[in-house]
Amino acid sequence: MSETEEVKAFYKEKHIAFVVDQDSHRSFEYWLSEHLRMNGLYWGVVSLVIMNALEDALPQNEVIDYILSCWDEKTGGFGAFPKHDAHILSTTSALQVLKIYDNELQVLGEEKKEQTAQFIKGLQLSDGSFQGDRFGEVDTRFIYTAMLSLSLLDELTIEITDPAIKFVMACQNFDGAFGMLPGAESHAAQVFTCIGALAVTDNLHLLDDDTKLGNWLSERQVLPSGGLNGRPEKLPDVCYSWWVLSSLAILKKKHWIDLQKLEDFILECQDSKDGGIGDRPDNQTDIYHTCFGIAGLSLIDFEKYNFKEIDPIYCMPTEVTKKFRKWKK
Amino acid sequence: MSDYNFDDVEPVKINEEYPQLCQILYDEEYTKTMGILLALLQKSEYSERAFFLTQKGIELLASHYTIWIYRFDILIHLNKDLFEELDWCEQIALENEKNYQIWNYRQLVISRIVATTDKSSSKKFEPHREFPILEAMLDSDPKNHHVWAYRKWFVEKFALYDDSKENEFVNGVIAADLRNNSAWSHRFFLKFSQDKEINKQVFEAESEFVQAMIADSPQNPSTWNYLTGMYNKYKQSLSELEEFCLKFVQFVDGQVQAVESSYALEVLAKIYEVNKTDTSVALYDALALKYDPIRVNYWNYQKRNLPVAQN
């Protein structure tokens, strides 16, 4: 027990205001600029829904209007911003938000659902991996988001998943963890996307001994802060409270890190004055770190904070994901 | 904008028509440039003035992937000099260190050069040409994840695994910082990604090298991961490392003491699993109680999974 026995507060109302208040974000050019706008919307929605504050805070019809305005007529799928080319990441964020509001995605309609599925399937390459868009960038993040999106659309098939998962397994490194491409450096965010892809496609059994991986993940916790980093010898960052902890949760090994210390770290990254959560204590806050700080707290102890429980595979509330038709091989 | 005339172009109004939720306060230069650029894109205009404008657009927002795609399309359509494009790209890279679209774009351009140039031509792509920019980027941020990923792609594309300059480079980064995990990761890739079967000579040389690096800085996760990673990959027995590990810990009356490396304890515990299970237990206890207590649950898990000690 700590000396002072101080109970750290979670500044819920301030965080809600932070997410909703557009004006205060004008200076956060990077996170809310056009190419991340759809992702930013998803991060905001997840933050609010986990805090049980979504309905009152954001007008549902405006959110849906925005998402639909990002529909790419040429290819199907969604861009980050109106008139942007569709991309797998913005498509996934769009689907996740729509699915939180409506499990049947009625607002999309059958035709758009079909076109979106075609867009995603069209991004798969012959080696099983996925491009983000026709620019051609390949990264295991895109495999995960593709699997996730196709799962949300009930469009997974073995012809898609088998080669994709083969590629994912080729990305496992000598340290037991995963990188963005075969042979690339292990990185916690890539570990999450690889494990997530395995989980969504009913392939977790392929990790026949996940001890080494669990070990690598548990080594992300650093002292004295108690925060988590993304790879050895890097600084802790609140977003890894999600990437690392959700990975451990999927492997049923959350307790392999010190959850109390991590919780304290996340709480210390809050801005108690203006709301929002930053990557490290006393640093600039933003919507991305706010989302994953809150998601981390939900994974640690959702009941304590009166949060909704978050699903570590989908990064969406479990009350939403339990309605999914989960695909089995 | 002064070199080219855009009077005939009706700019896309990037703010006015869109739902309230995406109002961004752009400045005038951004609005003007992007408005015209998007209009040209919609018309599929592949011209010098469009090319010029993509540069402006990228300078304003280097992460706007739609502009990169457009620029590449124009590059091909106008059959522009690809080497000049690479030079331009380097400038943008140096000014936008966190940007990763640049590296994907670079791959596209280089792949195009290789695909369209005869192998015997004097204009063919010389791989070492890339070294200065990569060195500059990694000098500035030695752990830049995207640049290392690009470098890996580059090694694969031009089969530089045994290239002396490439190996010299990675050795240099390691020498500058023994704890640079990206460098160790890249080294593993250079030395071992090609061989499914063990190459005894390489294996032994690397083992010796890493052990020397560990001796310099025993509490370094990268080097220990590298060493055990080698042994795992080629299914070599960890017990070969027993003597080495014992340099970093002493046993006095069955007690673990004078520990210079918690990783040494971990490896020894694995080595003694079957034949000296009691010692493994002592090692896991030492880790859980003293040398790495934040992971107490993990150490207890390992302890529980030990084969039952023979009495």
XYZ file of C-alpha atoms in Angstrom:
640
model
C 0.000 0.000 0.000
C 1.301 3.498 -0.734
C 2.469 5.672 2.063
C -0.021 8.445 1.601
C -2.975 6.098 0.854
C -4.127 8.790 -1.536
C -6.972 7.711 -3.768
C -6.366 9.133 -7.197
C -9.389 10.583 -8.868
C -10.720 9.940 -12.366
C -11.908 13.273 -13.788
C -14.875 11.920 -15.704
C -16.819 15.142 -16.375
C -13.666 16.913 -17.542
C -12.848 14.095 -19.945
C -16.352 14.139 -21.374
C -16.088 17.870 -21.948
C -12.638 17.386 -23.466
C -13.925 14.888 -26.028
C -17.005 16.862 -26.944
C -15.565 20.337 -27.053
C -14.293 20.761 -30.587
C -12.823 24.192 -30.115
C -10.224 23.146 -27.602
C -8.832 20.745 -30.159
C -7.905 23.213 -32.792
C -4.335 23.193 -31.669
C -4.078 19.407 -31.901
C -3.337 19.564 -35.563
C -1.930 16.125 -35.844
C -4.646 14.092 -34.190
C -7.628 15.870 -35.571
C -6.338 16.811 -38.979
C -8.190 15.444 -41.951
C -6.456 12.175 -42.502
C -7.181 11.045 -38.938
C -10.626 12.547 -38.550
C -12.540 9.280 -38.820
C -10.155 7.583 -36.409
C -10.498 10.584 -34.102
C -14.258 10.159 -34.167
C -13.904 6.510 -33.187
C -11.513 7.372 -30.337
C -13.984 9.977 -29.078
C -16.940 7.621 -29.314
C -15.124 4.802 -27.518
C -14.005 7.168 -24.749
C -17.582 8.349 -24.244
C -19.331 4.996 -24.538
C -16.983 3.358 -22.020
C -17.596 6.237 -19.619
C -21.349 5.624 -20.111
C -21.675 9.123 -21.530
C -22.209 8.604 -25.266
C -25.929 9.217 -25.647
C -25.975 12.576 -23.923
C -22.654 13.875 -25.182
C -22.715 13.391 -28.948
C -25.702 13.857 -31.254
C -26.132 10.438 -32.883
C -27.550 11.738 -36.165
C -24.620 14.122 -36.632
C -22.129 11.358 -36.037
C -23.861 9.123 -38.543
C -24.183 11.963 -41.056
C -20.475 12.600 -40.830
C -19.606 8.954 -41.330
C -21.876 8.642 -44.360
C -20.383 11.816 -45.849
C -17.041 9.997 -45.930
C -18.378 7.213 -48.125
C -16.158 6.717 -51.182
C -18.403 6.260 -54.219
C -15.598 5.042 -56.464
C -14.414 2.116 -54.412
C -16.834 1.577 -51.534
C -15.565 1.933 -47.993
C -14.866 5.118 -46.056
C -12.199 7.792 -46.175
C -10.967 9.739 -43.182
C -12.710 12.895 -44.307
C -15.207 13.810 -47.031
C -13.731 13.340 -50.513
C -10.733 11.411 -49.213
C -9.948 8.054 -50.770
C -11.240 5.088 -48.821
C -8.691 3.475 -46.521
C -8.907 0.331 -44.423
C -8.270 2.222 -41.162
C -10.979 4.826 -41.659
C -13.335 2.145 -42.968
C -12.827 0.135 -39.800
C -13.349 3.138 -37.525
C -16.522 4.021 -39.419
C -17.916 0.493 -39.101
C -17.022 0.271 -35.431
C -18.871 3.472 -34.610
C -21.912 2.511 -36.685
C -21.955 -0.931 -35.077
C -21.900 0.591 -31.590
C -25.073 2.444 -32.507
C -26.729 -0.430 -34.385
C -25.620 -4.045 -34.568
C -27.423 -4.595 -37.876
C -25.840 -1.548 -39.573
C -29.228 -0.659 -41.015
C -28.173 2.909 -41.768
C -25.657 1.521 -44.278
C -28.033 -0.687 -46.165
C -27.256 -3.944 -47.936
C -25.707 -2.389 -51.032
C -23.151 -0.290 -49.169
C -22.346 -3.212 -46.867
C -21.647 -5.359 -49.903
C -19.519 -2.670 -51.570
C -17.546 -2.119 -48.373
C -16.855 -5.824 -48.103
C -15.674 -5.830 -51.727
C -13.411 -2.864 -51.082
C -11.783 -4.625 -48.134
C -11.429 -7.965 -49.878
C -9.848 -6.176 -52.825
C -7.024 -5.012 -50.585
C -5.757 -8.533 -49.897
C -2.511 -9.441 -51.649
C -1.396 -12.822 -52.916
C 0.767 -13.428 -49.836
C -2.272 -13.033 -47.587
C -1.372 -9.566 -46.302
C -3.496 -6.446 -46.746
C -2.716 -3.044 -48.213
C -4.170 -0.005 -46.471
C -5.390 1.351 -49.775
C -4.123 1.434 -53.338
C -1.066 3.384 -52.180
C 0.183 -0.054 -51.342
C 1.462 0.272 -47.804
C 1.395 -3.127 -46.085
C 1.336 -3.594 -42.317
C -0.127 -6.184 -39.950
C -2.375 -3.407 -38.628
C -4.239 -3.649 -41.928
C -4.745 -7.390 -41.573
C -6.288 -6.923 -38.148
C -8.558 -4.089 -39.237
C -9.577 -6.016 -42.353
C -10.456 -9.092 -40.300
C -12.289 -6.942 -37.781
C -14.273 -5.080 -40.440
C -15.195 -8.241 -42.310
C -16.269 -9.707 -38.983
C -18.527 -6.703 -38.365
C -20.001 -7.220 -41.841
C -20.332 -11.007 -41.372
C -18.153 -11.506 -44.436
C -15.254 -13.617 -43.153
C -14.438 -16.743 -45.139
C -11.697 -19.322 -44.849
C -10.319 -18.283 -48.239
C -9.613 -14.869 -46.755
C -8.525 -15.827 -43.258
C -6.171 -18.725 -43.940
C -3.646 -16.784 -46.054
C -3.992 -13.709 -43.843
C -3.211 -15.685 -40.715
C -0.332 -17.470 -42.397
C 1.172 -14.034 -43.019
C 0.518 -12.971 -39.425
C 2.344 -16.021 -38.054
C 5.294 -15.227 -40.337
C 5.580 -11.947 -38.441
C 6.420 -13.652 -35.165
C 9.992 -12.867 -34.158
C 12.835 -14.457 -32.236
C 11.648 -12.752 -29.041
C 8.181 -14.296 -29.310
C 6.524 -11.010 -30.196
C 5.266 -9.673 -33.549
C 6.303 -6.939 -35.978
C 4.551 -5.080 -38.770
C 6.022 -7.331 -41.471
C 8.022 -10.567 -41.361
C 11.375 -9.781 -39.759
C 10.426 -6.294 -38.620
C 11.124 -5.265 -35.043
C 8.671 -6.487 -32.435
C 6.358 -3.733 -31.295
C 3.475 -3.855 -28.830
C 0.956 -2.293 -31.208
C 1.786 -4.913 -33.817
C 1.503 -7.631 -31.161
C -2.021 -6.435 -30.472
C -2.970 -6.404 -34.121
C -1.527 -9.870 -34.700
C -3.137 -11.437 -31.654
C -6.336 -9.564 -32.442
C -6.336 -10.962 -35.971
C -5.860 -14.480 -34.592
C -8.658 -13.978 -32.083
C -11.167 -12.552 -34.571
C -10.540 -15.465 -36.963
C -10.704 -18.218 -34.335
C -6.982 -18.971 -34.664
C -5.576 -18.328 -31.197
C -4.646 -22.002 -30.937
C -1.827 -21.302 -33.421
C 0.067 -19.709 -30.535
C 0.799 -23.140 -29.121
C 3.041 -21.804 -26.403
C 2.228 -18.208 -25.616
C 4.466 -18.033 -22.544
C 7.321 -16.327 -24.369
C 4.933 -13.789 -25.868
C 3.271 -13.197 -22.503
C 6.709 -12.745 -21.014
C 7.687 -10.162 -23.647
C 4.440 -8.293 -23.030
C 4.903 -8.321 -19.264
C 8.403 -6.910 -19.718
C 6.830 -3.743 -21.162
C 6.101 -2.527 -17.631
C 8.777 -0.130 -16.468
C 9.724 1.283 -13.115
C 9.427 3.633 -11.373
C 6.430 4.887 -13.340
C 4.579 1.593 -13.599
C 3.612 2.508 -17.151
C 4.029 0.322 -20.229
C 6.316 0.876 -23.194
C 6.006 -0.459 -26.727
C 9.391 -2.134 -27.054
C 12.519 -2.557 -24.902
C 14.279 0.587 -23.705
C 11.582 2.988 -24.819
C 9.643 5.353 -22.601
C 6.234 4.339 -21.209
C 3.203 5.726 -22.992
C -0.426 5.548 -21.926
C -1.572 4.107 -25.253
C 0.318 0.911 -24.438
C -2.073 0.517 -21.511
C -4.284 -0.665 -24.317
C -1.989 -2.346 -26.848
C -0.138 -4.380 -24.220
C -2.925 -4.976 -21.731
C -5.505 -6.021 -24.303
C -2.961 -8.483 -25.720
C -2.392 -9.912 -22.268
C -6.149 -9.992 -21.681
C -6.707 -12.000 -24.869
C -4.024 -14.444 -23.682
C -5.695 -14.490 -20.251
C -2.533 -13.162 -18.613
C -3.492 -9.660 -17.461
C -2.170 -10.421 -14.000
C 1.357 -10.897 -15.356
C 1.867 -7.177 -14.884
C 1.252 -5.095 -11.799
C -2.222 -3.729 -12.557
C -2.277 -1.367 -9.595
C 0.891 0.371 -10.719
C -0.445 0.662 -14.257
C -3.715 2.083 -12.993
C -1.832 4.701 -10.979
C 0.206 5.606 -14.045
C -2.851 6.114 -16.241
C -4.510 8.304 -13.627
C -1.379 10.402 -13.377
C -1.506 11.088 -17.109
C -4.812 12.941 -16.763
C -5.055 16.696 -17.063
C -7.031 17.477 -13.920
C -7.683 21.019 -15.049
C -8.769 20.767 -18.688
C -9.551 17.082 -18.974
C -8.075 14.597 -21.403
C -5.224 12.132 -20.986
C -1.691 12.485 -22.342
C 1.011 9.981 -23.194
C 2.923 10.608 -19.993
C 2.279 12.617 -16.804
C 2.290 16.380 -17.424
C 2.429 16.041 -21.197
C 0.037 17.430 -23.790
C -3.276 15.563 -23.871
C -5.097 14.364 -26.960
C -8.086 12.305 -28.007
C -6.028 9.235 -28.937
C -4.375 8.871 -25.539
C -7.636 9.742 -23.822
C -9.327 6.841 -25.583
C -6.675 4.273 -24.786
C -6.158 5.456 -21.222
C -9.865 4.969 -20.584
C -9.837 1.628 -22.406
C -6.915 0.545 -20.215
C -8.792 1.503 -17.049
C -11.800 -0.475 -18.245
C -9.599 -3.524 -18.725
C -8.091 -3.080 -15.279
C -11.314 -2.579 -13.309
C -14.367 -1.369 -15.214
C -16.698 -1.781 -12.240
C -14.671 0.485 -10.004
C -15.056 3.376 -12.460
C -18.668 2.646 -13.437
C -17.424 2.043 -16.940
C -18.748 -0.345 -19.519
C -16.578 -3.416 -19.868
C -14.379 -3.256 -22.956
C -13.756 -6.210 -25.249
C -9.982 -6.629 -25.670
C -10.332 -8.170 -29.126
C -12.523 -5.497 -30.725
C -11.826 -2.434 -28.542
C -15.579 -1.934 -28.298
C -17.937 -2.483 -25.343
C -18.624 -6.155 -24.569
C -22.342 -5.401 -24.452
C -21.996 -4.561 -28.158
C -19.604 -7.354 -29.151
C -21.619 -10.069 -27.458
C -24.309 -9.454 -30.078
C -21.877 -10.212 -32.895
C -22.159 -13.392 -34.879
C -18.642 -14.639 -34.099
C -17.162 -16.490 -37.015
C -15.725 -19.962 -36.431
C -13.333 -21.771 -38.733
C 1.653 29.329 -57.000
C 3.034 32.161 -59.157
C 4.689 29.977 -61.827
C 1.436 28.340 -62.828
C -1.968 29.604 -63.661
C -4.975 28.067 -61.941
C -7.592 30.611 -62.880
C -9.586 28.079 -64.856
C -9.954 25.750 -61.905
C -13.027 25.820 -59.701
C -11.669 24.936 -56.259
C -13.449 22.376 -54.110
C -14.879 24.158 -51.078
C -13.339 22.031 -48.405
C -15.168 23.420 -45.423
C -18.494 24.819 -46.398
C -20.414 21.827 -47.626
C -19.596 19.393 -44.876
C -21.396 18.350 -41.725
C -20.741 20.346 -38.600
C -18.754 17.569 -36.974
C -15.811 18.059 -39.287
C -15.271 21.774 -39.265
C -11.567 22.416 -39.050
C -10.142 25.895 -38.859
C -7.879 25.915 -41.864
C -5.750 28.854 -42.809
C -6.186 30.531 -46.161
C -3.141 29.025 -47.832
C -4.261 25.504 -46.922
C -7.819 26.081 -48.076
C -6.703 27.576 -51.383
C -4.054 24.958 -52.156
C -6.110 21.928 -51.169
C -9.243 23.250 -52.839
C -7.509 23.536 -56.211
C -5.595 20.307 -55.733
C -8.701 18.296 -55.009
C -10.418 19.867 -58.018
C -7.549 18.819 -60.295
C -7.594 15.343 -58.758
C -11.282 14.983 -59.434
C -10.673 15.932 -63.080
C -7.811 13.399 -63.273
C -5.499 16.108 -64.560
C -1.919 14.840 -64.853
C 0.072 17.967 -65.577
C 3.116 19.928 -64.466
C 0.980 22.395 -62.607
C -0.776 19.581 -60.764
C 2.594 18.041 -59.948
C 3.798 21.358 -58.613
C 0.708 21.643 -56.455
C 1.134 18.176 -54.941
C 4.438 19.381 -53.564
C 2.689 22.340 -51.949
C 0.040 20.019 -50.580
C 2.600 17.644 -49.130
C 4.513 20.515 -47.591
C 1.288 21.590 -45.899
C 0.208 18.133 -44.788
C 2.685 15.342 -45.438
C 0.371 12.675 -44.069
C -2.394 13.275 -46.630
C -2.079 9.958 -48.430
C -4.434 10.941 -51.233
C -1.918 13.573 -52.363
C 0.921 11.047 -52.399
C -1.104 8.708 -54.603
C -1.949 11.588 -56.939
C 1.676 12.671 -57.141
C 2.807 9.169 -58.010
C 0.177 8.900 -60.745
C 1.371 12.201 -62.251
C 4.995 11.095 -61.955
C 4.244 8.063 -64.096
C 1.974 9.832 -66.562
C 4.501 12.569 -67.263
C 7.397 10.109 -67.246
C 9.357 12.330 -64.900
C 12.888 11.664 -63.703
C 12.583 9.174 -60.864
C 16.020 9.857 -59.398
C 15.207 13.550 -59.083
C 12.037 12.487 -57.350
C 14.033 10.457 -54.847
C 16.171 13.504 -54.098
C 13.103 15.653 -53.516
C 11.628 12.947 -51.330
C 14.711 12.980 -49.091
C 14.151 16.635 -48.291
C 10.582 15.960 -47.257
C 11.684 12.997 -45.152
C 14.229 15.053 -43.259
C 11.617 17.706 -42.539
C 8.899 15.266 -41.470
C 10.563 12.684 -39.284
C 7.415 11.075 -37.955
C 5.872 10.663 -41.396
C 5.719 7.155 -42.753
C 3.832 7.656 -46.036
C 7.084 9.043 -47.378
C 8.792 5.662 -46.977
C 6.040 3.779 -48.733
C 6.225 6.321 -51.542
C 9.972 5.829 -51.744
C 9.417 2.089 -52.118
C 7.033 2.754 -54.994
C 9.523 4.991 -56.785
C 12.487 2.664 -56.317
C 10.443 -0.366 -57.353
C 9.467 1.521 -60.473
C 13.077 2.376 -61.268
C 14.098 -1.240 -60.902
C 11.171 -2.449 -62.974
C 11.832 -0.043 -65.837
C 15.622 -0.088 -65.991
C 17.766 -2.656 -67.682
C 20.179 -4.438 -65.315
C 23.120 -3.587 -67.542
C 22.213 0.059 -67.864
C 24.406 2.744 -66.371
C 21.218 4.254 -64.997
C 20.387 1.267 -62.857
C 19.712 1.738 -59.186
C 22.797 1.553 -56.986
C 21.665 0.466 -53.494
C 24.387 2.283 -51.595
C 22.819 5.474 -52.853
C 20.226 5.061 -50.070
C 22.730 4.933 -47.269
C 23.232 8.653 -46.637
C 19.530 9.455 -46.184
C 18.963 6.413 -43.999
C 21.971 7.306 -41.919
C 20.746 10.885 -41.526
C 17.274 9.761 -40.448
C 18.570 7.184 -37.981
C 21.152 9.587 -36.662
C 18.347 11.916 -35.761
C 16.141 9.185 -34.287
C 17.996 5.881 -33.908
C 14.790 4.004 -33.071
C 12.577 5.343 -35.859
C 10.383 2.339 -36.395
C 9.302 3.217 -39.926
C 12.785 3.927 -41.193
C 14.060 0.617 -39.824
C 11.094 -1.152 -41.482
C 11.992 0.583 -44.741
C 15.616 -0.401 -44.307
C 14.538 -4.012 -43.896
C 12.527 -3.827 -47.115
C 15.564 -2.350 -48.796
C 17.866 -5.141 -47.622
C 15.401 -7.689 -48.945
C 14.949 -5.966 -52.277
C 18.658 -5.731 -53.014
C 19.827 -8.804 -51.061
C 22.145 -6.835 -48.803
C 22.227 -9.337 -45.940
C 25.978 -9.861 -46.264
C 26.784 -6.418 -47.605
C 29.766 -5.096 -45.661
C 28.500 -1.504 -45.566
C 25.125 -2.628 -44.251
C 26.681 -4.714 -41.515
C 29.100 -1.923 -40.670
C 26.154 0.412 -40.304
C 24.199 -1.756 -37.890
C 27.365 -2.428 -35.862
C 27.861 1.321 -35.619
C 24.373 1.897 -34.248
C 24.889 -0.866 -31.681
C 28.254 0.571 -30.689
C 26.636 3.963 -30.177
C 23.899 2.502 -27.998
C 23.997 -1.099 -26.805
C 20.385 -0.755 -25.751
C 18.983 0.113 -29.161
C 16.468 -2.658 -29.665
C 15.807 -1.668 -33.272
C 19.452 -2.154 -34.144
C 19.593 -5.588 -32.505
C 16.392 -6.550 -34.254
C 17.869 -5.498 -37.595
C 21.074 -7.383 -36.877
C 19.103 -10.569 -36.184
C 17.327 -10.022 -39.477
C 20.627 -9.633 -41.364
C 22.346 -12.619 -39.766
C 19.575 -15.172 -39.389
C 16.494 -14.469 -41.487
C 17.898 -16.279 -44.504
C 18.962 -19.513 -42.863
C 16.343 -22.085 -41.924
C 19.100 -24.455 -40.795
C 21.865 -23.464 -38.428
C 25.105 -22.160 -39.858
C 27.500 -23.214 -37.099
C 30.148 -20.668 -37.943
C 27.774 -17.716 -37.960
C 25.981 -18.990 -34.878
C 29.113 -19.323 -32.818
C 30.519 -15.982 -33.925
C 27.270 -14.226 -33.070
C 26.965 -15.997 -29.751
C 30.443 -14.836 -28.813
C 29.713 -11.293 -29.950
C 26.448 -10.995 -28.016
C 27.971 -12.490 -24.889
C 30.694 -9.839 -25.011
C 28.006 -7.151 -25.352
C 26.126 -8.624 -22.405
C 29.298 -8.562 -20.324
C 29.537 -4.835 -21.066
C 26.001 -4.205 -19.876
C 24.450 -7.244 -18.197
C 20.967 -5.828 -17.573
C 20.077 -5.256 -21.195
C 16.898 -6.910 -22.492
C 17.836 -6.605 -26.177
C 21.014 -8.620 -25.965
C 19.479 -11.352 -23.820
C 16.453 -11.600 -26.151
C 18.875 -11.851 -29.054
C 20.921 -14.591 -27.433
C 18.006 -16.734 -26.290
C 16.273 -15.991 -29.589
C 19.202 -17.537 -31.470
C 19.109 -20.640 -29.326
C 15.352 -20.973 -29.722
C 15.347 -20.452 -33.469
C 17.896 -23.156 -34.136
C 16.762 -25.402 -31.303
C 20.120 -25.381 -29.557
C 20.307 -26.380 -25.915
C 20.231 -23.474 -23.486
C 22.483 -25.450 -21.121
C 25.382 -24.406 -23.319
C 24.877 -20.987 -21.718
C 25.118 -22.209 -18.140
C 28.720 -21.195 -17.591
C 28.125 -17.819 -19.193
C 25.065 -17.088 -17.047
C 26.920 -18.056 -13.887
C 29.196 -15.053 -14.432
C 26.292 -12.845 -13.366
C 25.087 -14.620 -10.260
C 26.507 -16.467 -7.301
C 25.023 -19.224 -5.204
C 26.084 -19.082 -1.571
C 24.621 -21.837 0.646
C 21.861 -22.317 -1.906
C 21.066 -18.600 -1.762
C 21.041 -16.447 -4.854
C 23.505 -13.567 -4.463
C 25.579 -10.933 -6.196
C 23.117 -10.749 -9.055
C 24.263 -8.607 -11.939
C 21.506 -9.626 -14.303
C 17.937 -10.739 -13.675
C 17.944 -12.144 -17.229
C 20.758 -14.503 -16.244
C 18.564 -15.777 -13.408
C 15.724 -16.361 -15.846
C 17.875 -18.343 -18.273
C 19.436 -20.412 -15.491
C 15.995 -21.239 -14.117
C 15.109 -22.596 -17.553
C 18.379 -24.529 -17.812
C 17.869 -26.187 -14.394
C 14.189 -26.964 -14.959
C 14.544 -30.715 -15.251
C 17.811 -31.687 -13.564
C 18.071 -29.173 -10.752
C 14.473 -28.222 -10.201
C 15.089 -27.024 -6.641
C 17.537 -24.454 -7.959
C 14.973 -23.300 -10.515
C 12.528 -22.778 -7.674
C 15.110 -20.742 -5.763
C 15.785 -18.654 -8.840
C 12.102 -17.952 -9.524
C 11.635 -17.036 -5.876
C 14.591 -14.664 -6.032
C 13.104 -13.011 -9.106
C 9.632 -12.765 -7.575
C 10.799 -11.433 -4.238
C 13.779 -9.308 -5.067
C 15.127 -9.014 -8.585
C 11.979 -8.489 -10.667
C 9.070 -8.282 -8.220
C 6.763 -6.350 -10.505
C 6.246 -9.595 -12.414
C 5.645 -11.779 -9.377
C 2.647 -13.481 -10.982
C 4.669 -14.467 -14.032
C 7.461 -15.971 -11.920
C 4.967 -17.901 -9.826
C 3.370 -19.201 -13.010
C 6.764 -20.437 -14.217
C 7.372 -22.034 -10.840
C 4.032 -23.844 -10.902
C 4.823 -25.235 -14.327
C 8.119 -26.780 -13.305
C 8.308 -30.529 -13.575
C 7.746 -32.073 -10.166
C 11.049 -32.066 -8.258
C 12.622 -35.460 -7.809
C 13.344 -36.171 -4.153
